[in-house]
Coordinates of C-alpha atoms in Angstrom, one line a residue:
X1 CA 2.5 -17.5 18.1
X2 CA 2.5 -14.3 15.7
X3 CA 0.2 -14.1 13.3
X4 CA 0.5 -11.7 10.1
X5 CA -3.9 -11.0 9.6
X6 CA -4.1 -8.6 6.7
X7 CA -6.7 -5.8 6.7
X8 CA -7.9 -5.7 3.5
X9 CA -7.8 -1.9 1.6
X10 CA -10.5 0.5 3.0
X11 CA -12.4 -0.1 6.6
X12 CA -13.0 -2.7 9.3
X13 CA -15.4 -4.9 7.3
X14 CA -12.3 -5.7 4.6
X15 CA -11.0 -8.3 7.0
X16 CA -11.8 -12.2 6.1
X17 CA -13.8 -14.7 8.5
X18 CA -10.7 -16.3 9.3
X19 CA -8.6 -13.4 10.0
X20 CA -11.4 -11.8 12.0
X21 CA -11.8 -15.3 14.2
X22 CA -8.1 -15.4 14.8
X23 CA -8.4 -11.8 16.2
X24 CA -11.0 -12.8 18.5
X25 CA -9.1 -15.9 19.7
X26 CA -5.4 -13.7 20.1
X27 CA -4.3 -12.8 23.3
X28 CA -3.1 -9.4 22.0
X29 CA -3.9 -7.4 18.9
X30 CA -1.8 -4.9 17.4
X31 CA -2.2 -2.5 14.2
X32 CA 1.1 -1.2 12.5
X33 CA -0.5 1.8 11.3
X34 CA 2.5 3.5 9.2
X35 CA 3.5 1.5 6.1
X36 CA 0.0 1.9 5.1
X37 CA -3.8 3.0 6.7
X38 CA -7.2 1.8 6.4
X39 CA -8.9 5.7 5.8
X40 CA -12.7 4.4 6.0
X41 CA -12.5 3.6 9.7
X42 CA -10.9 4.1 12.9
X43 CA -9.4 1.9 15.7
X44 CA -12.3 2.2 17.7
X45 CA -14.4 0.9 15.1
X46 CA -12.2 -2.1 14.8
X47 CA -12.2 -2.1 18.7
X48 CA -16.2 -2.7 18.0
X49 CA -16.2 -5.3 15.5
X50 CA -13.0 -7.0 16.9
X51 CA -14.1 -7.3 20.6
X52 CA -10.4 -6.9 21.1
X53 CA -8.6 -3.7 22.6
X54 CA -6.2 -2.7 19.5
X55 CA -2.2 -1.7 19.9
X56 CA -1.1 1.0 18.1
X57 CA 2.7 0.4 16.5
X58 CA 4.6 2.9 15.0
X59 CA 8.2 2.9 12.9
X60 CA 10.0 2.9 16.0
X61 CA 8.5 0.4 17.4
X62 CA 8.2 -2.2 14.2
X63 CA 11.4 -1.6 12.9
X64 CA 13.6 -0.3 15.9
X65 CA 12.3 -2.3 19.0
X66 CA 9.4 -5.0 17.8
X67 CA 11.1 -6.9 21.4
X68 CA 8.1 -5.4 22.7
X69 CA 5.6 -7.6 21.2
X70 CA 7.5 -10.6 19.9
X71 CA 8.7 -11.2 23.5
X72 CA 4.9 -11.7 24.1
X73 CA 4.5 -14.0 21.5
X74 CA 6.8 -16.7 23.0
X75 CA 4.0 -17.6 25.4
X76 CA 0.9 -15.7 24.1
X77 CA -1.1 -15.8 20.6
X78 CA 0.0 -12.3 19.3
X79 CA -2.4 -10.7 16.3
X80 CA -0.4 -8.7 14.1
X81 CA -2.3 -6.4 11.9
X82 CA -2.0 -4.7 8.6
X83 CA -3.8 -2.8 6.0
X84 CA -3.8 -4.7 2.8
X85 CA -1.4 -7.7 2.2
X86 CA 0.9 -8.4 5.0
X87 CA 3.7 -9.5 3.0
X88 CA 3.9 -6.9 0.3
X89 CA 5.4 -5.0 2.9
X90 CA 9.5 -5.8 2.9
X91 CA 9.1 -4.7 6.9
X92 CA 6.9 -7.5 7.7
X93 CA 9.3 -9.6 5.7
X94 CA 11.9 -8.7 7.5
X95 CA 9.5 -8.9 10.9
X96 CA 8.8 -12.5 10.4
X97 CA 12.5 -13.1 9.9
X98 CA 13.4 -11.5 13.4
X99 CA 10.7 -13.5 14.9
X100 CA 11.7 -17.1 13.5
X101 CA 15.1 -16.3 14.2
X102 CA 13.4 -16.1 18.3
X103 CA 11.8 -19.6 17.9
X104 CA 8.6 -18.0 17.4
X105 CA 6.0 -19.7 15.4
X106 CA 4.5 -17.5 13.1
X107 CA 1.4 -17.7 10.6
X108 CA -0.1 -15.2 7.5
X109 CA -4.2 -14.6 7.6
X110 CA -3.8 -12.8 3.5
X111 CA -6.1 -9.3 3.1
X112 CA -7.3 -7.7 -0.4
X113 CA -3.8 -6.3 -1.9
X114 CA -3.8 -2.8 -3.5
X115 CA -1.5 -4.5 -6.1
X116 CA -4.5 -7.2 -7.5
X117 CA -7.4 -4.1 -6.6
X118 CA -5.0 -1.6 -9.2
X119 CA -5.4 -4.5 -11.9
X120 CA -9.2 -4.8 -11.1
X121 CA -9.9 -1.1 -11.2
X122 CA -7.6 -0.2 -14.1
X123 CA -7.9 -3.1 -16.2
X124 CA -4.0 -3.3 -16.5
X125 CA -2.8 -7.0 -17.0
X126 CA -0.7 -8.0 -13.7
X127 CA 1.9 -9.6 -15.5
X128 CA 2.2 -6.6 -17.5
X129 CA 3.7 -4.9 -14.6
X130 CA 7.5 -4.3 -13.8
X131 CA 9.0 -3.2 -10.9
X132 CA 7.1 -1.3 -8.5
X133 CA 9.0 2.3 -6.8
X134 CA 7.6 4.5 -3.9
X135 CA 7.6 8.3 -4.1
X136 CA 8.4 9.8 -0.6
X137 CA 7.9 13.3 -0.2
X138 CA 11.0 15.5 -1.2
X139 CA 13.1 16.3 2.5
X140 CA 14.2 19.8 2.0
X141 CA 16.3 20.2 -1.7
X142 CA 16.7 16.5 -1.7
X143 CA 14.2 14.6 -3.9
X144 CA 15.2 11.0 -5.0
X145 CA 15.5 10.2 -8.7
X146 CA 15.4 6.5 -7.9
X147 CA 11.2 6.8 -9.2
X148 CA 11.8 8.3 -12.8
X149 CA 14.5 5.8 -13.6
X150 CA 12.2 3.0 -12.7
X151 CA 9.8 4.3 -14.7
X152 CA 12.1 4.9 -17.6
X153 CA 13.3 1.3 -17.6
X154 CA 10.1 0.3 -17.7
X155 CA 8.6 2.0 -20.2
X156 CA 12.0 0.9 -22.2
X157 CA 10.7 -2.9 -21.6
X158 CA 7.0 -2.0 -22.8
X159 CA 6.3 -2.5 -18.8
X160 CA 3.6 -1.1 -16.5
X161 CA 4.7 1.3 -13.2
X162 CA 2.9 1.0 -10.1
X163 CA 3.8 4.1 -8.3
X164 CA 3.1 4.0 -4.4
X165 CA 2.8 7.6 -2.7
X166 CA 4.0 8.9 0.6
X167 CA 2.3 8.5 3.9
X168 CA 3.1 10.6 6.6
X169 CA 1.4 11.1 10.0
X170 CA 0.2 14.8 9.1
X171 CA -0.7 14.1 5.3
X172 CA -0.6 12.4 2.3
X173 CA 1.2 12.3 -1.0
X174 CA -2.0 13.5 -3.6
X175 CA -2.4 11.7 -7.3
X176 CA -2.1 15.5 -8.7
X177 CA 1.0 16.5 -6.5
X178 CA 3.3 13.4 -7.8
X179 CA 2.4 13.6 -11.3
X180 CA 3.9 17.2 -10.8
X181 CA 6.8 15.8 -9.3
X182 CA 7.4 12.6 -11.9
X183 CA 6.7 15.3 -14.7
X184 CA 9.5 17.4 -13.4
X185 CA 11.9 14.7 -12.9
X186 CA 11.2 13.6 -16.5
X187 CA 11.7 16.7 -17.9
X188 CA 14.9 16.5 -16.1
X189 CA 15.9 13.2 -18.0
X190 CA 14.5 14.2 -21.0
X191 CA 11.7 11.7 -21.6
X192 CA 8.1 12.0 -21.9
X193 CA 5.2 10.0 -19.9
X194 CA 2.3 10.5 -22.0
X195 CA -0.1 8.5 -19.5
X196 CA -1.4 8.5 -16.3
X197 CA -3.6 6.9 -14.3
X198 CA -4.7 7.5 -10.9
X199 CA -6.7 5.4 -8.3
X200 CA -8.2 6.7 -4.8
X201 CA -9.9 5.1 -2.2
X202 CA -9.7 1.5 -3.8
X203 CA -11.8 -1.1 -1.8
X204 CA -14.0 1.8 -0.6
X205 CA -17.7 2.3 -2.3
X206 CA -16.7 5.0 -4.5
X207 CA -13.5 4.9 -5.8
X208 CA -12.1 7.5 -8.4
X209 CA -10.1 6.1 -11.3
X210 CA -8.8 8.5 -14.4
X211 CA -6.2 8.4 -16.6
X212 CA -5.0 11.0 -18.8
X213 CA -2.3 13.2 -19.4
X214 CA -0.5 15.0 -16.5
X215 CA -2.7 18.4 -17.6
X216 CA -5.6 16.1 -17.7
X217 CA -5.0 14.2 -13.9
X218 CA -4.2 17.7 -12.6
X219 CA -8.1 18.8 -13.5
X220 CA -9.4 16.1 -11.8
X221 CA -10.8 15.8 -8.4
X222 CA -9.5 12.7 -6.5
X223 CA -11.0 13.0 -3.3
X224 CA -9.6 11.8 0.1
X225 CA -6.9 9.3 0.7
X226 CA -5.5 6.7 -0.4
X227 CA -4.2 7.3 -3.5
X228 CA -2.1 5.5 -5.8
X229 CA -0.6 6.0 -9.3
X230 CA 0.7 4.3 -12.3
X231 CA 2.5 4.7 -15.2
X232 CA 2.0 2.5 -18.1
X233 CA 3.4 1.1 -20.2
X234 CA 2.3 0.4 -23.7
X235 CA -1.4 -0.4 -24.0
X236 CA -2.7 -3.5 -25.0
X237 CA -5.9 -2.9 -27.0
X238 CA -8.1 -4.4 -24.1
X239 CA -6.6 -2.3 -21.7
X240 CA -7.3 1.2 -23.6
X241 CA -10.8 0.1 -24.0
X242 CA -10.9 -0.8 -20.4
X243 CA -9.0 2.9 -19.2
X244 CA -11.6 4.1 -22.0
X245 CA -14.8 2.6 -20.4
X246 CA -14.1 3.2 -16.6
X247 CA -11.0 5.8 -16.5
X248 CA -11.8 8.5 -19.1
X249 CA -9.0 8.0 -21.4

């Protein structure tokens, strides 16, 4: 048995009854720690609260050899955990796939998703949204323009952008660096964004949440990770007010 236990978005006490009884009762317990983190605690913490010992996976071993651990759940309950959502991530899609195709039973335990926590913090309607991009860090001269035309074709269909930022082992893509970025590739395509709004550390006790104008994000102090970005759309009149109340628009 595999079972997909999400996380929640900030520390160890995110996780639901029911996910954290399922940990207890697993044989093994693994974190995939890449696609996304918990930043308000640490695996011995979850050690701690979990009364489990806690696996660290890693690309390589999710997406290149996840053998390893499915092989154990032929015989053995298998907890396999993630920050957030389990299934927001396409690699756990593709994870649960793999192990069905084994003859593996598998089950999903859902955590707090940074995609509902965006709406609640931002007051952007959720079915205002259109499709989502991720902006990776730019690999020497090669940045990918993949981001900007997203946004472009949503801001075409009146659409909301949720923009997730790169995560790297050594550091983390900052709200004030990828507005930098996005206002460069615009420039390049000759369009204008004339709203931001940034969100860090959702799910923790003090979040920061401000929108503005590129100038006016790159003024702000975000804090520590995670952050998160979108680009709206046109406004609703709620959702002004809202960004107007909590975000400093």
């Amino acid at each position: 048995m595999l079972t997909f236990i999400g996380l929640g978005l900030y520390d160890e006490t995110d996780i639901s009854i029911k996910g954290l009884d399922r940990i207890r009762r697993s044989d093994y317990v693994f974190l995939e720690c890449y696609t996304s983190v918990l930043t308000g605690t640490t695996p011995e913490q979850m050690t701690e609260l979990f009364g489990k010992e806690v696996g660290m996976l890693y690309r390589e071993d999710v997406e290149g050899h996840p053998e390893t651990f499915l092989e154990l759940a032929k015989e053995s309950d298998v907890a396999f955990l993630t920050a957030g959502d389990p299934m927001v991530s396409t690699t756990h899609i593709d994870l649960r796939i793999r192990a069905a195709a084994m003859g593996i039973r598998t089950e999903i335990i859902h955590g707090a998703s940074i995609v509902s926590a965006v709406c609640g913090l931002t007051g952007l309607q959720n079915y205002r949204f259109g499709k989502s991009c991720s902006l990776p860090f730019p690999y020497g001269k090669w940045a990918p323009t993949t981001p900007i035309e997203v946004i472009e074709q949503n801001i075409a269909d009146k659409l909301h952008t949720l923009v997730y930022l790169d995560i790297q082992p050594d550091r983390y893509m900052r709200i004030p660096e990828a507005v930098r970025m996005l206002e460069e590739m615009a420039a390049a395509r000759g369009i204008s964004i004339p709203v931001y709004v940034g969100v860090a550390r959702a799910g923790s006790g003090s979040p920061v949440v401000a929108a503005g104008t590129a100038a006016a994000l790159a003024g702000v102090d975000f804090g520590g990770p995670l952050h998160i970005l979108v680009v709206p759309g046109d406004l609703h009149l709620m959702e002004r007010e809202y960004l107007e109340t909590f975000a400093g628009l």
